[in-house]
Short mmCIF file of C-alpha atoms and ligand atoms in Angstrom, two decimals:
data_model
loop_
_atom_site.label_atom_id
_atom_site.label_comp_id
_atom_site.label_asym_id
_atom_site.label_seq_id
_atom_site.Cartn_x
_atom_site.Cartn_y
_atom_site.Cartn_z
CA UNK A 1326 1.57 126.98 6.64
CA UNK A 1327 -1.57 126.95 8.77
CA UNK A 1328 -4.30 129.42 7.82
CA UNK A 1329 -4.64 131.98 10.62
CA UNK A 1330 -7.92 132.23 12.43
CA UNK A 1331 -10.06 134.78 10.53
CA UNK A 1332 -11.03 136.69 13.67
CA UNK A 1333 -7.44 137.49 14.67
CA UNK A 1334 -6.41 141.08 14.04
CA UNK A 1335 -3.96 141.31 11.15
CA UNK A 1336 -1.16 142.61 13.37
CA UNK A 1337 -1.40 139.53 15.61
CA UNK A 1338 -1.48 137.22 12.64
CA UNK A 1339 1.71 138.73 11.24
CA UNK A 1340 3.36 138.60 14.59
CA UNK A 1341 2.29 135.01 15.12
CA UNK A 1342 3.78 134.02 11.79
CA UNK A 1343 7.08 135.69 12.57
CA UNK A 1344 7.06 134.05 16.00
CA UNK A 1345 6.38 130.63 14.55
CA UNK A 1346 9.22 131.05 12.07
CA UNK A 1347 11.54 132.17 14.83
CA UNK A 1348 10.49 129.23 17.00
CA UNK A 1349 11.28 126.90 14.14
CA UNK A 1350 14.65 128.60 13.85
CA UNK A 1351 13.74 129.91 10.44
CA UNK A 1352 13.15 133.57 11.19
CA UNK A 1353 16.78 134.49 10.72
CA UNK A 1354 16.96 132.91 7.27
CA UNK A 1355 14.76 135.55 5.76
CA UNK A 1356 17.36 138.28 5.27
CA UNK A 1357 20.24 138.21 2.82
CA UNK A 1358 22.86 139.34 5.33
CA UNK A 1359 21.99 136.62 7.81
CA UNK A 1360 21.84 133.98 5.10
CA UNK A 1361 25.30 135.06 3.98
CA UNK A 1362 26.66 134.86 7.51
CA UNK A 1363 25.18 131.37 7.82
CA UNK A 1364 26.85 130.27 4.61
CA UNK A 1365 30.18 131.46 6.00
CA UNK A 1366 29.58 129.74 9.36
CA UNK A 1367 31.75 126.81 10.38
CA UNK A 1368 30.08 123.38 10.28
CA UNK A 1369 29.46 121.39 13.46
CA UNK A 1370 32.34 119.06 14.38
CA UNK A 1371 31.69 115.34 13.64
CA UNK A 1372 31.16 114.33 17.30
CA UNK A 1373 28.43 116.98 17.51
CA UNK A 1374 26.99 116.65 14.02
CA UNK A 1375 23.67 115.69 15.63
CA UNK A 1376 23.20 119.19 17.09
CA UNK A 1377 20.53 121.51 15.69
CA UNK A 1378 22.77 123.57 13.38
CA UNK A 1379 20.32 126.48 13.16
CA UNK A 1380 20.44 126.99 16.93
CA UNK A 1381 24.21 126.79 17.26
CA UNK A 1382 27.11 129.18 16.71
CA UNK A 1383 30.23 127.15 15.95
CA UNK A 1384 33.23 129.11 17.29
CA UNK A 1385 35.59 126.15 16.79
CA UNK A 1386 35.45 122.35 16.82
CA UNK A 1387 35.61 122.44 20.63
CA UNK A 1388 33.48 125.52 21.36
CA UNK A 1389 29.86 125.60 20.21
CA UNK A 1390 27.34 128.12 21.55
CA UNK A 1391 23.55 128.22 21.66
CA UNK A 1392 22.19 131.16 19.67
CA UNK A 1393 20.34 133.71 21.81
CA UNK A 1394 16.60 133.40 21.31
CA UNK A 1395 16.67 129.67 20.55
CA UNK A 1396 16.53 128.25 24.09
CA UNK A 1397 12.75 128.02 23.97
CA UNK A 1398 10.38 128.32 26.93
CA UNK A 1399 10.47 124.69 27.99
CA UNK A 1400 12.52 124.42 31.17
CA UNK A 1401 14.91 121.79 29.90
CA UNK A 1402 17.41 122.62 27.16
CA UNK A 1403 17.24 119.93 24.49
CA UNK A 1404 20.56 118.11 24.10
CA UNK A 1405 20.76 119.12 20.46
CA UNK A 1406 20.79 122.79 21.46
CA UNK A 1407 23.19 122.56 24.44
CA UNK A 1408 26.58 124.29 24.12
CA UNK A 1409 29.87 122.39 24.04
CA UNK A 1410 33.22 123.28 25.49
CA UNK A 1411 36.20 120.93 25.34
CA UNK A 1412 39.67 121.90 26.52
CA UNK A 1413 41.16 118.74 24.96
CA UNK A 1414 39.99 116.43 22.19
CA UNK A 1415 37.26 114.14 23.54
CA UNK A 1416 38.12 110.45 24.06
CA UNK A 1417 37.47 108.01 21.22
CA UNK A 1418 33.77 107.43 20.51
CA UNK A 1419 34.25 103.74 21.36
CA UNK A 1420 34.03 104.64 25.08
CA UNK A 1421 30.30 105.30 24.80
CA UNK A 1422 29.63 102.03 22.92
CA UNK A 1423 29.74 100.10 26.21
CA UNK A 1424 29.11 102.76 28.87
CA UNK A 1425 28.81 100.33 31.79
CA UNK A 1426 32.43 99.27 31.25
CA UNK A 1427 33.87 102.77 31.92
CA UNK A 1428 35.78 102.83 35.19
CA UNK A 1429 36.41 105.54 37.76
CA UNK A 1430 38.99 105.34 40.55
CA UNK A 1431 37.86 106.63 43.95
CA UNK A 1432 40.65 107.56 46.40
CA UNK A 1433 40.79 109.31 49.76
CA UNK A 1434 38.09 107.07 51.20
CA UNK A 1435 38.42 104.27 53.79
CA UNK A 1436 38.40 101.60 51.04
CA UNK A 1437 39.76 103.10 47.82
CA UNK A 1438 38.43 101.29 44.77
CA UNK A 1439 37.98 101.43 41.03
CA UNK A 1440 34.32 101.06 40.11
CA UNK A 1441 32.66 100.50 36.75
CA UNK A 1442 29.61 102.48 35.68
CA UNK A 1443 27.72 99.18 35.92
CA UNK A 1444 28.70 98.90 39.58
CA UNK A 1445 27.85 102.56 40.27
CA UNK A 1446 24.36 101.98 38.88
CA UNK A 1447 23.76 99.32 41.53
CA UNK A 1448 24.75 101.64 44.40
CA UNK A 1449 22.05 104.30 44.07
CA UNK A 1450 20.30 106.72 41.76
CA UNK A 1451 19.13 110.32 41.90
CA UNK A 1452 18.00 112.93 39.37
CA UNK A 1453 18.65 116.68 39.47
CA UNK A 1454 17.84 119.54 37.10
CA UNK A 1455 20.70 122.03 36.99
CA UNK A 1456 22.07 124.89 34.97
CA UNK A 1457 25.35 124.07 33.27
CA UNK A 1458 27.17 127.29 32.42
CA UNK A 1459 30.70 127.94 31.25
CA UNK A 1460 32.62 130.23 33.60
CA UNK A 1461 33.32 132.41 30.55
CA UNK A 1462 29.68 132.80 29.47
CA UNK A 1463 29.24 136.54 28.87
CA UNK A 1464 32.94 137.04 28.10
CA UNK A 1465 31.90 138.45 24.72
CA UNK A 1466 30.48 141.52 26.52
CA UNK A 1467 33.85 142.48 28.10
CA UNK A 1468 35.19 145.53 26.22
CA UNK A 1469 38.70 144.40 27.26
CA UNK A 1470 38.31 141.39 24.92
CA UNK A 1471 39.88 138.76 27.20
CA UNK A 1472 41.39 135.80 25.37
CA UNK A 1473 39.08 132.79 25.16
CA UNK A 1474 35.79 132.19 23.40
CA UNK A 1475 33.70 135.40 23.25
CA UNK A 1476 30.53 133.69 24.45
CA UNK A 1477 27.48 135.95 24.74
CA UNK A 1478 24.62 134.17 26.56
CA UNK A 1479 24.73 130.74 24.96
CA UNK A 1480 27.41 128.84 26.89
CA UNK A 1481 24.69 127.68 29.25
CA UNK A 1482 21.73 125.34 29.43
CA UNK A 1483 19.42 123.72 31.97
CA UNK A 1484 19.57 119.95 31.82
CA UNK A 1485 18.46 116.95 33.86
CA UNK A 1486 21.19 114.68 35.17
CA UNK A 1487 20.76 111.16 36.48
CA UNK A 1488 23.42 109.27 38.40
CA UNK A 1489 24.54 108.11 41.81
CA UNK A 1490 25.06 110.72 44.56
CA UNK A 1491 28.77 111.07 45.34
CA UNK A 1492 27.97 110.84 49.05
CA UNK A 1493 26.35 107.42 48.46
CA UNK A 1494 29.54 106.21 46.76
CA UNK A 1495 31.69 107.61 49.57
CA UNK A 1496 29.51 105.89 52.17
CA UNK A 1497 29.70 102.59 50.28
CA UNK A 1498 33.49 102.83 50.40
CA UNK A 1499 33.58 103.34 54.17
CA UNK A 1500 33.46 107.13 54.33
CA UNK A 1501 36.07 109.83 53.78
CA UNK A 1502 39.66 109.25 54.87
CA UNK A 1503 40.69 111.67 57.62
CA UNK A 1504 41.90 115.10 56.55
CA UNK A 1505 39.80 115.31 53.38
CA UNK A 1506 39.10 118.95 52.51
CA UNK A 1507 38.73 118.87 48.73
CA UNK A 1508 37.07 116.69 46.12
CA UNK A 1509 39.16 116.52 42.94
CA UNK A 1510 37.77 115.20 39.67
CA UNK A 1511 40.01 114.22 36.75
CA UNK A 1512 38.98 114.03 33.10
CA UNK A 1513 39.63 110.89 31.09
CA UNK A 1514 40.95 112.42 27.88
CA UNK A 1515 44.09 110.98 26.31
CA UNK A 1516 46.81 113.51 27.06
CA UNK A 1517 49.17 114.67 24.32
CA UNK A 1518 52.63 113.10 24.60
CA UNK A 1519 55.78 115.01 25.41
CA UNK A 1520 54.13 117.59 27.65
CA UNK A 1521 53.81 117.75 31.42
CA UNK A 1522 50.43 116.10 32.14
CA UNK A 1523 49.71 118.69 34.84
CA UNK A 1524 49.87 121.43 32.22
CA UNK A 1525 46.99 120.00 30.17
CA UNK A 1526 44.89 117.60 32.27
CA UNK A 1527 41.35 118.75 33.06
CA UNK A 1528 41.33 118.40 36.83
CA UNK A 1529 39.42 120.54 39.29
CA UNK A 1530 39.20 120.64 43.07
CA UNK A 1531 36.11 121.67 44.96
CA UNK A 1532 35.48 122.39 48.62
CA UNK A 1533 33.79 119.44 50.33
CA UNK A 1534 30.57 121.44 50.63
CA UNK A 1535 30.09 120.76 46.91
CA UNK A 1536 29.82 117.07 47.69
CA UNK A 1537 26.31 117.40 49.11
CA UNK A 1538 24.43 117.42 45.81
CA UNK A 1539 27.16 116.11 43.49
CA UNK A 1540 26.41 113.17 41.22
CA UNK A 1541 28.40 110.73 39.12
CA UNK A 1542 26.01 110.94 36.18
CA UNK A 1543 25.46 108.60 33.24
CA UNK A 1544 22.25 110.13 31.84
CA UNK A 1545 21.33 113.59 30.55
CA UNK A 1546 17.73 114.53 29.75
CA UNK A 1547 16.78 110.84 30.05
CA UNK A 1548 19.31 109.54 27.53
CA UNK A 1549 22.65 107.84 28.05
CA UNK A 1550 25.23 110.62 28.34
CA UNK A 1551 26.66 111.47 24.91
CA UNK A 1552 30.37 111.73 24.25
CA UNK A 1553 29.98 115.46 23.55
CA UNK A 1554 28.69 116.04 27.08
CA UNK A 1555 31.04 113.78 28.98
CA UNK A 1556 29.73 110.25 28.52
CA UNK A 1557 29.95 107.57 29.72
CA UNK A 1558 30.34 109.24 33.14
CA UNK A 1559 30.44 112.84 34.35
CA UNK A 1560 30.98 114.49 37.69
CA UNK A 1561 28.05 116.89 38.08
CA UNK A 1562 28.29 119.57 40.76
CA UNK A 1563 25.04 121.56 40.72
CA UNK A 1564 25.50 125.28 41.25
CA UNK A 1565 29.18 125.28 40.24
CA UNK A 1566 30.27 126.62 36.87
CA UNK A 1567 30.94 124.41 33.84
CA UNK A 1568 34.62 123.60 34.25
CA UNK A 1569 33.97 121.99 37.64
CA UNK A 1570 31.68 119.42 36.03
CA UNK A 1571 34.32 116.94 34.84
CA UNK A 1572 33.45 114.98 31.70
CA UNK A 1573 34.65 111.40 31.11
CA UNK A 1574 35.60 111.38 34.79
CA UNK A 1575 38.29 108.76 35.48
CA UNK A 1576 39.26 109.67 39.03
CA UNK A 1577 37.58 111.19 42.04
CA UNK A 1578 40.05 111.93 44.83
CA UNK A 1579 39.39 113.25 48.32
CA UNK A 1580 42.44 114.96 49.80
CA UNK A 1581 43.81 117.76 51.92
CA UNK A 1582 45.05 119.97 49.06
CA UNK A 1583 43.86 121.44 45.76
CA UNK A 1584 45.12 119.92 42.52
CA UNK A 1585 48.41 121.32 41.20
CA UNK A 1586 47.14 121.00 37.63
CA UNK A 1587 47.52 124.23 35.68
CA UNK A 1588 43.75 124.48 35.02
CA UNK A 1589 43.25 124.61 38.82
CA UNK A 1590 46.33 126.46 40.04
CA UNK A 1591 46.38 129.24 37.43
CA UNK A 1592 43.40 128.76 35.16
CA UNK A 1593 39.93 129.99 36.10
CA UNK A 1594 41.10 132.52 38.68
CA UNK A 1595 39.50 135.93 39.16
CA UNK A 1596 42.60 137.90 38.20
CA UNK A 1597 42.41 141.70 38.44
CA UNK A 1598 43.21 143.63 35.24
CA UNK A 1599 46.94 144.14 34.86
CA UNK A 1600 47.93 141.19 37.08
CA UNK A 1601 49.01 137.63 36.37
CA UNK A 1602 46.89 134.71 37.55
CA UNK A 1603 48.07 132.93 40.67
CA UNK A 1604 46.67 130.43 43.18
CA UNK A 1605 46.01 133.10 45.84
CA UNK A 1606 43.23 134.63 43.69
CA UNK A 1607 39.66 133.32 44.03
CA UNK A 1608 38.92 130.28 41.89
CA UNK A 1609 35.86 130.21 39.64
CA UNK A 1610 33.51 127.96 41.61
CA UNK A 1611 29.88 128.65 42.53
CA UNK A 1612 27.73 130.51 39.99
CA UNK A 1613 25.98 133.77 40.79
CA UNK A 1614 22.43 134.92 40.14
CA UNK A 1615 21.84 135.82 36.49
CA UNK A 1616 19.15 136.34 33.86
CA UNK A 1617 18.76 137.51 30.29
CA UNK A 1618 15.99 138.27 27.85
CA UNK A 1619 15.35 135.76 25.06
CA UNK A 1620 12.54 137.59 23.26
CA UNK A 1621 12.07 140.05 21.68
CA UNK A 1622 15.62 140.62 20.44
CA UNK A 1623 14.63 143.01 17.67
CA UNK A 1624 16.19 140.83 14.96
CA UNK A 1625 16.09 140.56 12.07
CA UNK A 1626 13.41 143.25 11.74
CA UNK A 1627 11.82 145.67 14.21
CA UNK A 1628 9.40 144.52 16.91
CA UNK A 1629 5.72 144.99 16.04
CA UNK A 1630 4.06 147.67 18.12
CA UNK A 1631 1.37 146.73 20.66
CA UNK A 1632 1.09 143.96 23.19
CA UNK A 1633 4.42 142.19 23.59
CA UNK A 1634 5.50 139.29 25.80
CA UNK A 1635 9.03 139.93 27.05
CA UNK A 1636 10.41 136.51 27.99
CA UNK A 1637 13.70 135.26 29.33
CA UNK A 1638 15.65 132.89 31.57
CA UNK A 1639 16.82 133.33 35.17
CA UNK A 1640 18.77 131.22 37.63
CA UNK A 1641 20.42 131.61 40.99
CA UNK A 1642 23.53 129.43 40.78
CA UNK A 1643 23.86 127.80 44.19
CA UNK A 1644 20.67 129.43 45.47
CA UNK A 1645 17.21 129.33 43.97
CA UNK A 1646 16.17 132.30 41.85
CA UNK A 1647 13.35 134.09 43.62
CA UNK A 1648 12.29 137.02 41.47
CA UNK A 1649 12.99 138.82 38.21
CA UNK A 1650 12.38 142.44 37.31
CA UNK A 1651 12.26 143.71 33.75
CA UNK A 1652 13.00 147.21 32.47
CA UNK A 1653 12.13 148.67 29.08
CA UNK A 1654 14.03 151.92 29.68
CA UNK A 1655 17.54 150.65 30.25
CA UNK A 1656 17.14 150.20 33.99
CA UNK A 1657 15.59 153.54 34.98
CA UNK A 1658 12.41 151.79 36.10
CA UNK A 1659 11.64 148.13 36.77
CA UNK A 1660 8.53 145.99 36.76
CA UNK A 1661 8.07 142.59 38.40
CA UNK A 1662 8.08 139.74 35.86
CA UNK A 1663 6.13 136.51 36.39
CA UNK A 1664 7.67 133.05 36.36
CA UNK A 1665 6.06 130.59 33.98
CA UNK A 1666 6.39 126.84 33.66
CA UNK A 1667 7.40 124.23 36.22
CA UNK A 1668 9.89 124.83 39.01
CA UNK A 1669 12.52 122.09 38.78
CA UNK A 1670 14.32 123.06 41.96
CA UNK A 1671 16.95 125.47 43.19
CA UNK A 1672 19.63 124.60 40.62
CA UNK A 1673 17.38 124.84 37.56
CA UNK A 1674 16.56 127.98 35.65
CA UNK A 1675 13.12 129.47 35.29
CA UNK A 1676 11.31 131.16 32.43
CA UNK A 1677 9.86 134.58 33.06
CA UNK A 1678 7.48 136.89 31.22
CA UNK A 1679 6.42 140.50 31.43
CA UNK A 1680 3.59 141.67 29.20
CA UNK A 1681 4.05 145.22 27.97
CA UNK A 1682 2.43 147.54 25.48
CA UNK A 1683 5.10 148.97 23.20
CA UNK A 1684 4.60 152.06 21.03
CA UNK A 1685 6.96 152.86 18.16
CA UNK A 1686 10.39 153.92 19.37
CA UNK A 1687 13.68 152.55 20.64
CA UNK A 1688 13.79 150.59 23.88
CA UNK A 1689 16.54 149.06 25.98
CA UNK A 1690 15.20 145.86 27.50
CA UNK A 1691 16.93 144.52 30.60
CA UNK A 1692 16.24 141.89 33.24
CA UNK A 1693 17.53 141.68 36.80
CA UNK A 1694 17.18 138.54 38.93
CA UNK A 1695 17.37 138.11 42.70
CA UNK A 1696 18.16 134.85 44.49
CA UNK A 1697 16.77 133.34 47.69
CA UNK A 1698 19.58 134.95 49.75
CA UNK A 1699 18.54 138.38 48.49
CA UNK A 1700 21.52 138.77 46.11
CA UNK A 1701 20.55 140.80 43.05
CA UNK A 1702 22.24 140.67 39.68
CA UNK A 1703 24.67 143.61 39.60
CA UNK A 1704 24.55 146.44 37.08
CA UNK A 1705 28.25 146.08 36.23
CA UNK A 1706 30.57 143.15 35.63
CA UNK A 1707 33.59 142.58 37.88
CA UNK A 1708 36.55 143.19 35.59
CA UNK A 1709 38.98 140.26 35.42
CA UNK A 1710 41.52 139.19 32.84
CA UNK A 1711 39.85 135.86 32.05
CA UNK A 1712 36.43 137.35 31.35
CA UNK A 1713 34.75 135.10 33.92
CA UNK A 1714 31.48 135.26 35.86
CA UNK A 1715 29.75 138.01 33.89
CA UNK A 1716 26.27 138.50 35.30
CA UNK A 1717 25.97 142.24 34.69
CA UNK A 1718 22.43 143.21 33.72
CA UNK A 1719 23.58 146.12 31.54
CA UNK A 1720 25.84 143.81 29.53
CA UNK A 1721 22.90 141.47 28.90
CA UNK A 1722 20.41 144.21 27.94
CA UNK A 1723 19.10 144.39 24.36
CA UNK A 1724 18.24 147.43 22.32
CA UNK A 1725 15.14 146.97 20.15
CA UNK A 1726 13.34 149.13 17.65
CA UNK A 1727 9.53 149.02 17.73
CA UNK A 1728 7.71 150.00 14.55
N1 MTE B 1943 37.07 116.17 31.03
C1 MTE B 1943 36.67 117.41 30.75
N2 MTE B 1943 35.68 117.97 31.44
C2 MTE B 1943 35.27 119.22 31.17
C3 MTE B 1943 35.87 119.98 30.15
C4 MTE B 1943 36.92 119.37 29.41
O1 MTE B 1943 37.50 119.95 28.49
N3 MTE B 1943 37.28 118.09 29.74
N4 MTE B 1943 35.46 121.28 29.90
C5 MTE B 1943 34.79 121.96 31.02
C6 MTE B 1943 34.22 123.24 30.67
S1 MTE B 1943 35.29 124.56 30.59
C7 MTE B 1943 32.88 123.39 30.50
S2 MTE B 1943 32.20 124.92 30.27
C8 MTE B 1943 31.97 122.23 30.51
C9 MTE B 1943 31.23 122.15 29.20
O2 MTE B 1943 30.31 121.10 29.23
P1 MTE B 1943 29.51 120.68 27.90
O3 MTE B 1943 30.51 120.57 26.79
O4 MTE B 1943 28.81 119.42 28.21
O5 MTE B 1943 28.53 121.80 27.62
O6 MTE B 1943 32.66 121.01 30.74
C10 MTE B 1943 33.74 121.08 31.64
N5 MTE B 1943 34.24 119.75 31.90
MO1 MO B 1944 33.99 126.44 30.48
#
């Protein structure tokens, strides 16, 4: 370990050491209870064995979450810390051995065609930074305990996608056929035999407005897209929640109706408590403004008294995030936080900081973001049976002890 500068006050030195350990993902290994929990934790699944195990919570082989406090203050979430959610087993790893050979069928255009990734690469290229967030991120805060993974904050990340704009592909194929109202992406997983394909296929329809900034992407964070995140080719729809970003995309169809697949017709609907999901209820589509605090979390030990940097992440979904306020008294009073780091555009998240002086006691730290339309993160979640779209600032608040 590096020897601290002799002129630093002792309190700062201690704090710096704890911070460095936490940054290295080691802070939580210092207590017996946490070490025990880690020993009991499930291992990463083989297709994601390359993830940073200390930053991940493995719920199952198809649901892996980023641990709160490990996102870091760089804008871009490193691939080895990005969450994973698969509804079906991923295709065989052989598909990413020769990514340019993967093919996607485009229908509902003047000249329907099946194009290889190699061909798509010749048509055009664009890069966009965007938050990828599971529709169920924050489900773990619903007291009603909806079925599904109880994600807290970590089914989200901000990543950089590179691919060809969907509108460029559509133009190259002669434009949209008449009557197109929806863009439907279909996942390329092998479907289990003996069941109705519509009951299991990952297929989502989006209003045509989503087409504007959509990409068929083959790179994430500057690397060929991994199998875990949808390689060789993924439909990326910035501003729309995770499920709408179809991995291993094998078909892109423009048509006059939404998909009849179960995941579209019944899944991912905002269903009021006590009701059954049905296609008349709003579908989970565009994301809403949201933020949460990453540090301090008050774990494993208390926060050191004195000057403290409260940091966190904020994004606006479809609209840029414009401001963040932070409260240390559970939302009774708010102070304006300051954005730090580069602004990677309206779909990316931003890091924020508020410097405070904390005296010993118990504090409830909360953050509340506002987007460019003036929409502010609500105090309370909208109850729904699926546990979707939780952006409540009270649910994301953290209670810390300062000593
Ligand atoms: N083909 C396909 N695409 C998919 C899924 C899937 O199971 N299959 N899961 C969706 C869901 S629910 C989410 S939250 C994101 C997760 O993306 P990630 O695993 O790259 O984090 O992918 C979406 N796209
Ligand atoms: Mo999801």
